[in-house]
Coordinates of C-alpha atoms in Angstrom, one line a residue:
Chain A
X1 CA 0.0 0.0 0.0
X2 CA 3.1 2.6 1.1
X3 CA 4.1 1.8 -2.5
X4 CA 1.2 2.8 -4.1
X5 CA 1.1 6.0 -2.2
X6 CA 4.6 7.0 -3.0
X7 CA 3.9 6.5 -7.2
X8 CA 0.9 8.2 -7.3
X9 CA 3.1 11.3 -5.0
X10 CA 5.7 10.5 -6.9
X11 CA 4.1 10.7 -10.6
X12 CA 2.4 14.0 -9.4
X13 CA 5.3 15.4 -9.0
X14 CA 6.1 14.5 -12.0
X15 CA 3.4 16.1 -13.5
X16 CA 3.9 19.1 -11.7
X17 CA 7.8 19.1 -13.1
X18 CA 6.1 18.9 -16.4
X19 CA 3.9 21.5 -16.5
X20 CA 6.0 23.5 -14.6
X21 CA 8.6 23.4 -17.1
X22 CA 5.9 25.0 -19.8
X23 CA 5.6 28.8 -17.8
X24 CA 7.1 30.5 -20.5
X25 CA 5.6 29.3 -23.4
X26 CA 2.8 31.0 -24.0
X27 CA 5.0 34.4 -23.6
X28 CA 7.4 32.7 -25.8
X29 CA 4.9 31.5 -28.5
X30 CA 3.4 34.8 -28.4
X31 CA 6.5 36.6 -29.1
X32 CA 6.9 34.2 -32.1
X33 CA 4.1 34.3 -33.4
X34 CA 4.0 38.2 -33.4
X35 CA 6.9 38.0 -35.5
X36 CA 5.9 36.2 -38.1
X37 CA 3.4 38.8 -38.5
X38 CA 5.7 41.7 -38.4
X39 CA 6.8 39.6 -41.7
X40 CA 3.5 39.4 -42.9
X41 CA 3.1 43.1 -42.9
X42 CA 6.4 43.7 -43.7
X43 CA 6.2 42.0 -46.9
X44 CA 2.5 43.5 -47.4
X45 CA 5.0 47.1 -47.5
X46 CA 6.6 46.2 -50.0
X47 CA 4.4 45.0 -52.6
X48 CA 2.6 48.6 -51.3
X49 CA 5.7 50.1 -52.4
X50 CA 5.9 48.8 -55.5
X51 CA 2.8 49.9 -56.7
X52 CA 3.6 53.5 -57.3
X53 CA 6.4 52.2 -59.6
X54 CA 4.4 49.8 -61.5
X55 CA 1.5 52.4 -62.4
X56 CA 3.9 54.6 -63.4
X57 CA 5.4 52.1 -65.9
X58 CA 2.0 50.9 -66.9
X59 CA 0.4 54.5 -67.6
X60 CA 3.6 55.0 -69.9
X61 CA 2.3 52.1 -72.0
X62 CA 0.1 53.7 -74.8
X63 CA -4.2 53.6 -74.5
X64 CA -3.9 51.3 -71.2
X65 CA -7.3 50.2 -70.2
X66 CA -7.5 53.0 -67.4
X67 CA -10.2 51.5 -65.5
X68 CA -8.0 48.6 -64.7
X69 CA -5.2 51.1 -63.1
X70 CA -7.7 53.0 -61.5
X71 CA -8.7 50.0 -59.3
X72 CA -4.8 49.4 -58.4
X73 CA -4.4 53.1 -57.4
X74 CA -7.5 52.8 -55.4
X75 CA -6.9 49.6 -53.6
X76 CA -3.2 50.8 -53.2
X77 CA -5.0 54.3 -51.1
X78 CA -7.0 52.2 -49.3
X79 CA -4.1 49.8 -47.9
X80 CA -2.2 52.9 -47.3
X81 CA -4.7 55.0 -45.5
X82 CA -6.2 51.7 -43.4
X83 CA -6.6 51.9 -39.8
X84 CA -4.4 49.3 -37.4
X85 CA -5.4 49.1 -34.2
X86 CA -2.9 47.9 -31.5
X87 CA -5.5 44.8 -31.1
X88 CA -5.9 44.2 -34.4
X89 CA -4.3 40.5 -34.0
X90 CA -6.9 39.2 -31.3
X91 CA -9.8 41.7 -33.0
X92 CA -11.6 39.5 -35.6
X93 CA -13.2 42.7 -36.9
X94 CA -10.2 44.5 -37.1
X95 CA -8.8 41.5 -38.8
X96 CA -11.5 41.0 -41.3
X97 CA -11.1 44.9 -42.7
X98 CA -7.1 44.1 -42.8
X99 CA -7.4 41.1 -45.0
X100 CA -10.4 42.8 -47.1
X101 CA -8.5 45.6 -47.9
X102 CA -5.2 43.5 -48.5
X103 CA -7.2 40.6 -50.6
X104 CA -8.9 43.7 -53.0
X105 CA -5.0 44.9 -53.9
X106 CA -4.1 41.4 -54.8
X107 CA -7.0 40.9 -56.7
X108 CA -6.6 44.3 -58.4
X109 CA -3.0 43.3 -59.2
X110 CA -3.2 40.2 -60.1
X111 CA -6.4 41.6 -63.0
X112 CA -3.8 44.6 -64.1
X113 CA -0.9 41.8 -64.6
X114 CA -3.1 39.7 -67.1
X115 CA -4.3 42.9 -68.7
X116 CA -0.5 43.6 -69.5
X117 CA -0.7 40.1 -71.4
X118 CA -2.6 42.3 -74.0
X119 CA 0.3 44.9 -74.8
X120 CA 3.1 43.0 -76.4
X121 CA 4.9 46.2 -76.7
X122 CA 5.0 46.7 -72.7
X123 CA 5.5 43.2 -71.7
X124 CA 8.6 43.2 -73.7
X125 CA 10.2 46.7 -72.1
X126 CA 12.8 45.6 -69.2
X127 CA 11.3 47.9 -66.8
X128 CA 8.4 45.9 -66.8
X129 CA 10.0 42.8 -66.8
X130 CA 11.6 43.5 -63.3
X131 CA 8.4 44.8 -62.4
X132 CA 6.8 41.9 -63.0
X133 CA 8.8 39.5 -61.6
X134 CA 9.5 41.8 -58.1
X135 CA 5.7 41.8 -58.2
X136 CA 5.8 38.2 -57.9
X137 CA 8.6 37.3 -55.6
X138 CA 6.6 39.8 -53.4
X139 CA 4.0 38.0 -53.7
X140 CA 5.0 34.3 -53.3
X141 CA 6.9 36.3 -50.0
X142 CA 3.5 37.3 -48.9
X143 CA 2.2 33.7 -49.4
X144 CA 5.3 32.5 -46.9
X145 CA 4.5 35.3 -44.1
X146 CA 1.0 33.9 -43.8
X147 CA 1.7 30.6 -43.7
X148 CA 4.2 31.0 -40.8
X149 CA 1.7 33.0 -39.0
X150 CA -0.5 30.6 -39.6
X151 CA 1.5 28.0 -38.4
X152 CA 3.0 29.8 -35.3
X153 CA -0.9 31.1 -34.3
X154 CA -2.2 27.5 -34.2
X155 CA 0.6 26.4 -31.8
X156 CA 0.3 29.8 -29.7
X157 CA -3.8 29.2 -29.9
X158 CA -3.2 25.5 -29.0
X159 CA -0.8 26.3 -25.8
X160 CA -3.6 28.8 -24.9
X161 CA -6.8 26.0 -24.9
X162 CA -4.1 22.8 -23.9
X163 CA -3.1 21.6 -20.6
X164 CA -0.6 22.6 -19.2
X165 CA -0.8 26.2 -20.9
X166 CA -4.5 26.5 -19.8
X167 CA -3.1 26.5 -16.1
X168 CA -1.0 29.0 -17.2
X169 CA -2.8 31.0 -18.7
X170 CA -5.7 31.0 -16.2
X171 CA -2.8 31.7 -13.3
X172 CA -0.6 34.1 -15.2
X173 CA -1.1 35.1 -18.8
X174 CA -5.5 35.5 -18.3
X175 CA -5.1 38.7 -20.8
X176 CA -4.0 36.8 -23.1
X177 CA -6.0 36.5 -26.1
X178 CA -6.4 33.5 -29.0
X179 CA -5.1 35.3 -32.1
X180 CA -7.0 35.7 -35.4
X181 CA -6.3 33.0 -37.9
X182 CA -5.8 34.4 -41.5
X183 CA -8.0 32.4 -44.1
X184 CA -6.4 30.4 -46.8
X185 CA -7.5 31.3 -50.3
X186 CA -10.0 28.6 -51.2
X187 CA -8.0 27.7 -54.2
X188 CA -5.0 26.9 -52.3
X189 CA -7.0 24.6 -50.1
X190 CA -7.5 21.6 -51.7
X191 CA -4.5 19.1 -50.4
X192 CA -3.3 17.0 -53.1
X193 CA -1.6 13.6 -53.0
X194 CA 1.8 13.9 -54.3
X195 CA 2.7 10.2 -56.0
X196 CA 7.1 10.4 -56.8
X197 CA 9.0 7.9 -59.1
X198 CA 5.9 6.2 -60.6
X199 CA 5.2 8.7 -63.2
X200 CA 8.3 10.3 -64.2
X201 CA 10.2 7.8 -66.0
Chain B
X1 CA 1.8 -9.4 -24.2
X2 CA -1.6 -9.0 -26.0
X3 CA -2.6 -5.6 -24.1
X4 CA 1.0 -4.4 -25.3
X5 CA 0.7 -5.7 -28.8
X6 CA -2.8 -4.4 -29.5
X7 CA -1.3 -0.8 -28.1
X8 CA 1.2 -1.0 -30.3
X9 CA -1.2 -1.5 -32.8
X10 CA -3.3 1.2 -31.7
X11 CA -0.2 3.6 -31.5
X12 CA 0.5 2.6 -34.9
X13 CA -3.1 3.2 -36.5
X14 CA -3.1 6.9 -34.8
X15 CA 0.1 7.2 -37.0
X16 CA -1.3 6.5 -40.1
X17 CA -4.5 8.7 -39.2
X18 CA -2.6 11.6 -38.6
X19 CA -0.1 11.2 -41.7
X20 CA -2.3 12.8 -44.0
X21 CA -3.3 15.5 -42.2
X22 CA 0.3 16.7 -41.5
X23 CA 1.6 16.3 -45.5
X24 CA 0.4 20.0 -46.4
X25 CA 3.5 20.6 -47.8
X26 CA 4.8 18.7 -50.8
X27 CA 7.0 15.7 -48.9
X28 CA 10.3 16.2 -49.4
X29 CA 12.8 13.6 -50.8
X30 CA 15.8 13.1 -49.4
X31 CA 19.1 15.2 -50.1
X32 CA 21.3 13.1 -51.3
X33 CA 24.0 15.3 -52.6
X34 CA 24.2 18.7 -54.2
X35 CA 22.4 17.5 -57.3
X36 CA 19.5 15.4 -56.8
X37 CA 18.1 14.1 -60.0
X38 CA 14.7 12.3 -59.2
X39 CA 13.5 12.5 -63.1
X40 CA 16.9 11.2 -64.7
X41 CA 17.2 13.6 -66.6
X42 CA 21.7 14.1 -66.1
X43 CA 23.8 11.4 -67.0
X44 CA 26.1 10.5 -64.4
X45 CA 29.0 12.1 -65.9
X46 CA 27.4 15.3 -65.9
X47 CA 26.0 15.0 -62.4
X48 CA 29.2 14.4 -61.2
X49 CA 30.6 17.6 -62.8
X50 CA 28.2 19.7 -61.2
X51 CA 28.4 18.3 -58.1
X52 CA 32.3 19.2 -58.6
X53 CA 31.0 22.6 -59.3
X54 CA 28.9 23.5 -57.0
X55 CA 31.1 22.1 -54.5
X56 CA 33.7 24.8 -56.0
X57 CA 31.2 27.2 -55.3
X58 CA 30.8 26.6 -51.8
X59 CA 34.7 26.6 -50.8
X60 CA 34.8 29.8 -52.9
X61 CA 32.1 31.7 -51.4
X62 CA 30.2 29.8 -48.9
X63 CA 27.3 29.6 -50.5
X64 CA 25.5 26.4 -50.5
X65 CA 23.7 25.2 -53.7
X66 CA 21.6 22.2 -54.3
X67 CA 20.1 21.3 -57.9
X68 CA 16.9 19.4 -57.7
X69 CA 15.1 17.9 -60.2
X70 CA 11.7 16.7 -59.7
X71 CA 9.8 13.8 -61.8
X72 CA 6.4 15.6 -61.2
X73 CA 5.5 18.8 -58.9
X74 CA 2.3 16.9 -58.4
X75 CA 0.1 19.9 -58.5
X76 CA 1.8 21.7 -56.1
X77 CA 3.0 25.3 -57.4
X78 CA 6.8 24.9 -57.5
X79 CA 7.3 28.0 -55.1
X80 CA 5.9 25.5 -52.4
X81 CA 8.3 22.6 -53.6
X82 CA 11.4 25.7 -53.4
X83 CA 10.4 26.6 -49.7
X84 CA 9.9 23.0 -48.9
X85 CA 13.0 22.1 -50.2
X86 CA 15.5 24.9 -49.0
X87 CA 13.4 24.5 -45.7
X88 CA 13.6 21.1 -44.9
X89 CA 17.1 20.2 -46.1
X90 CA 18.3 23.6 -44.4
X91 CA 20.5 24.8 -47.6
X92 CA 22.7 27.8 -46.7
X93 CA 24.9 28.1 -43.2
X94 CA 22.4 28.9 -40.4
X95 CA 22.4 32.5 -39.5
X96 CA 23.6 33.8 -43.0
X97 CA 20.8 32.0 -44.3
X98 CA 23.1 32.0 -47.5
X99 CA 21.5 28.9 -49.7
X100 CA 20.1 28.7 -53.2
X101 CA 17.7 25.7 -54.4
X102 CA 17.5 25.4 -58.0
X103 CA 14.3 23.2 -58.6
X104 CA 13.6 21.5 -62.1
X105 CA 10.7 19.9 -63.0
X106 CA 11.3 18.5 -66.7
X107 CA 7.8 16.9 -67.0
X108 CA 5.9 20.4 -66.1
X109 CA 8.3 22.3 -68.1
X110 CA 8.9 24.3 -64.8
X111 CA 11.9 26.2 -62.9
X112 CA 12.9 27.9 -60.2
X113 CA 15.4 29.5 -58.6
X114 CA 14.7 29.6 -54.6
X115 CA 17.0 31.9 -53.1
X116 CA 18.0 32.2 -49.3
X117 CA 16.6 34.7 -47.0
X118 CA 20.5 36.4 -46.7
X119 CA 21.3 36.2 -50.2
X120 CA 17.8 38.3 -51.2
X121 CA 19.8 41.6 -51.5
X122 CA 22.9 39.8 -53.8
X123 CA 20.4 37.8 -56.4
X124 CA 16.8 39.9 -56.5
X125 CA 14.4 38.5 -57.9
X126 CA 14.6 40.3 -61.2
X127 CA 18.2 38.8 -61.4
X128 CA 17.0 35.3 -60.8
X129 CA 14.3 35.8 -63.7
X130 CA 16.9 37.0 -65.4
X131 CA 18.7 34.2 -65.3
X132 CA 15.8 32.3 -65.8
X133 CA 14.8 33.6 -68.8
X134 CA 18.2 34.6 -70.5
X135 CA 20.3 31.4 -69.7
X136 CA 18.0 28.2 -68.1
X137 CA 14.7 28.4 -70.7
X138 CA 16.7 28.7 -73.8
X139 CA 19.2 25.5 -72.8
X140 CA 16.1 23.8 -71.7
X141 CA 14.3 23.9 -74.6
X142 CA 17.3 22.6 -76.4
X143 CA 17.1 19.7 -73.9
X144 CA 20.2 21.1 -72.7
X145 CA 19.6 20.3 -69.2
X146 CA 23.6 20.1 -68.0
X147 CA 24.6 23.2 -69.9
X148 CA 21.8 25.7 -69.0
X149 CA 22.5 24.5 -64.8
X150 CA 26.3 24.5 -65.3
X151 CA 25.6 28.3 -66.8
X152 CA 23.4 29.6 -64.4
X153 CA 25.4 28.4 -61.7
X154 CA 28.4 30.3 -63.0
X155 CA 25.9 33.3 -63.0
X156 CA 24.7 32.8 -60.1
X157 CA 28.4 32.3 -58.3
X158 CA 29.1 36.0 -60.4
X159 CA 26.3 37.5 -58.7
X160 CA 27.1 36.2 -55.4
X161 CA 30.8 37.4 -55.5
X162 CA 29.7 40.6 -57.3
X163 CA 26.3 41.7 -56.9
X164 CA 26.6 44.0 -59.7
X165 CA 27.5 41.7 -62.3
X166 CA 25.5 41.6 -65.7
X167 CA 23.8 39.0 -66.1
X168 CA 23.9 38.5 -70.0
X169 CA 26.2 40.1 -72.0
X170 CA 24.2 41.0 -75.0
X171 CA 20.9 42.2 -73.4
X172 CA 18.6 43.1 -76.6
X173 CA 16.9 46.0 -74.3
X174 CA 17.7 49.7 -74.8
X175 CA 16.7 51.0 -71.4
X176 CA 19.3 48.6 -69.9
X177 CA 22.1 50.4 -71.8
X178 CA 20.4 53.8 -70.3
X179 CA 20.9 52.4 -67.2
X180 CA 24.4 50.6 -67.8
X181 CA 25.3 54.5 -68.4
X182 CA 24.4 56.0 -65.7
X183 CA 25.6 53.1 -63.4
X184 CA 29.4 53.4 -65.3
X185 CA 29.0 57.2 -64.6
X186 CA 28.5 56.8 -60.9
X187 CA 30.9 54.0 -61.0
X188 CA 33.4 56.3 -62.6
X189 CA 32.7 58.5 -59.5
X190 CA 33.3 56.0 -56.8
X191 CA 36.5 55.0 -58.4
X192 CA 37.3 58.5 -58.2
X193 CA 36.7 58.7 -54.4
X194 CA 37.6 55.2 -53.4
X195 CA 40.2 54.5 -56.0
X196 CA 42.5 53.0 -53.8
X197 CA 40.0 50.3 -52.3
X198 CA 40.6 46.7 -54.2
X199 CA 38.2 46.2 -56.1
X200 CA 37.0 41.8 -56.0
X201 CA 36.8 40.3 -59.1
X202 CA 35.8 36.9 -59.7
X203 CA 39.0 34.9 -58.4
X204 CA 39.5 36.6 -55.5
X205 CA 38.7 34.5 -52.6
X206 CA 38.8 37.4 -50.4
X207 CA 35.3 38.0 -50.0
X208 CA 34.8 38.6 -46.2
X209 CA 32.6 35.4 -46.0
X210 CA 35.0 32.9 -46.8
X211 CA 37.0 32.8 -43.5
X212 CA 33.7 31.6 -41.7
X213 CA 34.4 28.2 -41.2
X214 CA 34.3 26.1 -44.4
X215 CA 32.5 23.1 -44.3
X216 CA 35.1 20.3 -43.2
X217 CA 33.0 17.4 -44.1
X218 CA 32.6 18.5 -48.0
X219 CA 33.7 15.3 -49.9
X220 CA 33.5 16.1 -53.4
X221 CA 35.0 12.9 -55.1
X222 CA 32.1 10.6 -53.5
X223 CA 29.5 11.7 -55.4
X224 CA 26.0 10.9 -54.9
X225 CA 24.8 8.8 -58.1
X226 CA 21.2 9.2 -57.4
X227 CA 20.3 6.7 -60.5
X228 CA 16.7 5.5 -58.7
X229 CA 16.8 6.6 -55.5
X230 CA 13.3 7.9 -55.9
X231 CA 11.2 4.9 -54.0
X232 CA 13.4 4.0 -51.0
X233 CA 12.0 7.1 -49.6
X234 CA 8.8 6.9 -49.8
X235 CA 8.6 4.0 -47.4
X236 CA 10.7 5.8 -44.6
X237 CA 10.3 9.0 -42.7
X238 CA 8.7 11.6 -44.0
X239 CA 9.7 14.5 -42.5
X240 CA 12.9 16.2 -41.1
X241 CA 15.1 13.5 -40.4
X242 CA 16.6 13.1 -43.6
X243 CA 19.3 15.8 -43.0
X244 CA 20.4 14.9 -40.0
X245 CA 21.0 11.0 -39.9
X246 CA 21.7 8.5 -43.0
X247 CA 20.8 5.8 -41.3
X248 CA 17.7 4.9 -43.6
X249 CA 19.4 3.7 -46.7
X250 CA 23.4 2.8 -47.2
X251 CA 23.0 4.5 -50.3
X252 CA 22.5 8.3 -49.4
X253 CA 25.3 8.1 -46.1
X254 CA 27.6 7.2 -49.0
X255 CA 27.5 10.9 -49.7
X256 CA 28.2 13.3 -46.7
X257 CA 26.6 16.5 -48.0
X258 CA 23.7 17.9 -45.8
X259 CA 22.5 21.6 -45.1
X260 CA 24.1 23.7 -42.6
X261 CA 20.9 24.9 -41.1
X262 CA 19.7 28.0 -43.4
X263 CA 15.9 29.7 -44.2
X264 CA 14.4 30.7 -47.2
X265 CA 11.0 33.3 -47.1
X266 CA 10.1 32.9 -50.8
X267 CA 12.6 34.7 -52.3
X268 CA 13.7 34.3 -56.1
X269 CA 11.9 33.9 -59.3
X270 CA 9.8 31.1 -61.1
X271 CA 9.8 30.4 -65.1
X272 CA 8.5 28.3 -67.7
X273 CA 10.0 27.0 -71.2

């Protein structure tokens, strides 16, 4: 019977060792996960500051559709003008506007770049090349930032809801917030199977 | 026995539940030299003279670069296979983040040149397309496959020990010889005011990276002939512990290259032919 009593003192102790040895996670996962989004907005300035550039380029192209440009300038104002509160990570509203505001300056992009596939005369100027293919780096950058928010958020948002970070949380760290999850475009959702060797001899 | 066995089991089916859901990246293959030829596309001779190369390269600058060619990208855009790649087998010294992962996917007629974190400001991205388009989709579309790597890897090593280097010689584009102006007049300036400062060119080993550690285990004569070392893999780990230990397959510890721990973030530049 002694024995019994000593593992169950001795496993909680264990236990206790364990959890213990979590207390500065969720500071720690916080931390990270705030700096993946510093990327995510750093990279979000850039392609911002690329804009200017790439209007200016376009316009010099002759008879370019105008409505077109007009929607790049005006989504470029809009990101540049947009409010950030200091919640905005753990304020879904907040969030929502952000990603609204960022999604319409992709989409506006992403429309003036296959208009360009109609003037031969632009595509084929250098200036435009390296436009064009600092508008994509930017972009695929942008695609990385999310995903290692999104990746450090679901730990940090795990560690919040799990034992033993609940206990933390609950003792220390209660103003701690879940953070906001970005969305992943629905066309990058799909998983596919990936199937090596068979197919590529 | 049967409680443990039937644990086991149970341990065993939670593995194979959760396998899918972690494979949202493409699963990387195992690096099993600098050149990794899945699609068999280099002869062994010329594999072997690229490994050589690259090998050069990294002596010379530091600079790790790995050459992989992929039998299908398996609808996966081939920016994820770059980040996957350069992420997983941890190209480039950790800290300087210095590596470069050229990925080739003959089948889709795709390229790309994924470029380290720390090497973002020497190679931009409108270099890498450069490259891209000037030197890697015309040899391709010959079928050139050895000629158009070995040349891009001799631009790329220009760029890295020179960031200003041209790319191409004969660039067919007026506003570049605008700008070619303007750079030789403020060049003209600098080598006015810093005339005295030695200027690198391409031999110099002196560029202030080098004498960070070289790599001691680089073993250039051992070559990896990765002839089908597609489907060993698959079987295997999948995830992360290729790098570090060869104990899956006698084949790949054969070959002591591995990445030295850098990071990519996307940059670099895509192409088709």
């Amino acid at each position: 019977m002694r024995f019994i009593g000593f593992a169950i003192i001795g496993l909680l102790a264990l236990v206790l060792i364990w959890a213990f040895t979590g207390i500065n996670k969720i500071p720690t996962q916080e931390e990270g996960a705030k700096a993946t989004w510093a990327q995510v907005l750093n990279q979000y300035q850039r392609r911002a500051d690329l804009v200017p550039n790439l209007v200016a380029t376009v316009k010099g192209a002759a008879d370019f559709e105008k409505s077109t440009l007009e929607a790049v300038v005006a989504a470029r104002a809009k990101v540049g003008t947009m409010q950030m509160p200091a919640d905005l990570l753990t304020n879904p509203d907040a969030m929502r506007a952000f990603e609204a505001n960022q999604g319409a300056l992709t989409s506006a992009l992403s429309r003036l770049m296959v208009v360009a596939e109609k003037y031969p005369d632009l595509k084929a100027t250098a200036g435009f090349q390296t436009l064009q293919s600092q508008l994509e780096g930017t972009e695929n950058r942008i695609t990385v930032a999310r995903k290692d928010y999104i990746d450090a958020v679901r730990i940090y948002n795990t560690e919040l809801k799990t034992f033993p970070g609940v206990l933390w949380k609950t003792f220390l760290y209660s103003d701690r917030e879940p953070m906001q999850q970005l969305q992943v475009e629905p066309a990058k959702q799909d998983v596919p199977t990936v199937d090596f060797g068979t197919s590529g001899n | 026995m049967s409680i443990a066995l039937k644990s086991l089991r149970l341990a065993a089916l939670f593995f194979l539940l959760y396998l899918p859901v972690a494979s949202a990246d493409p699963v990387v293959p195992p690096l099993t030299g600098r050149v990794v030829d899945l699609a068999d596309v280099l002869t062994s001779a010329a594999e072997r003279d690229l490994t050589t190369e690259l090998a050069k390269v990294e002596q010379k600058t530091g600079t790790q670069i790995v050459v992989a060619i992929l039998p299908d990208l398996g609808r996966y855009p081939i920016e994820a296979w770059g980040l996957a790649l350069g992420r997983t087998w941890q190209i480039g010294r950790a800290g300087k983040d210095d590596g470069i992962v050229i990925v080739l996917a003959p089948k889709d007629r795709e390229i790309r040149i994924e470029v380290g974190y720390g090497l973002e400001g020497d190679i931009p991205d409108a270099k890498a397309n450069q490259i891209i388009q000037h030197i890697l989709v015309p040899a391709f579309r010959k079928g050139r496959y050895a000629t158009g790597l070995e040349e891009a890897i001799g631009a790329l090593e220009k760029l890295i020990v020179n960031p200003e280097a041209q790319v191409t010689e004969d660039n067919p584009y007026l506003g570049v010889y605008v700008v070619l102006l303007l750079c030789a007049g403020i060049a003209v300036v600098l080598w006015m005011a810093f005339w005295a400062y030695p200027k690198g060119d391409d031999r110099s080993p002196s560029r202030n990276d080098t004498n960070e550690s070289v790599p001691p285990e680089r073993d250039v004569s051992t070559a990896s002939e990765s002839d089908d070392g597609d489907s060993f893999w698959r079987s295997s780990s999948r995830r992360s512990s290729w790098s570090s230990s060869s104990s899956s397959s006698s084949r790949s510890s054969r070959s002591s290259f591995s990445g030295r721990g850098g990071s990519f973030g996307g940059g670099g530049a895509s192409g088709k032919w």
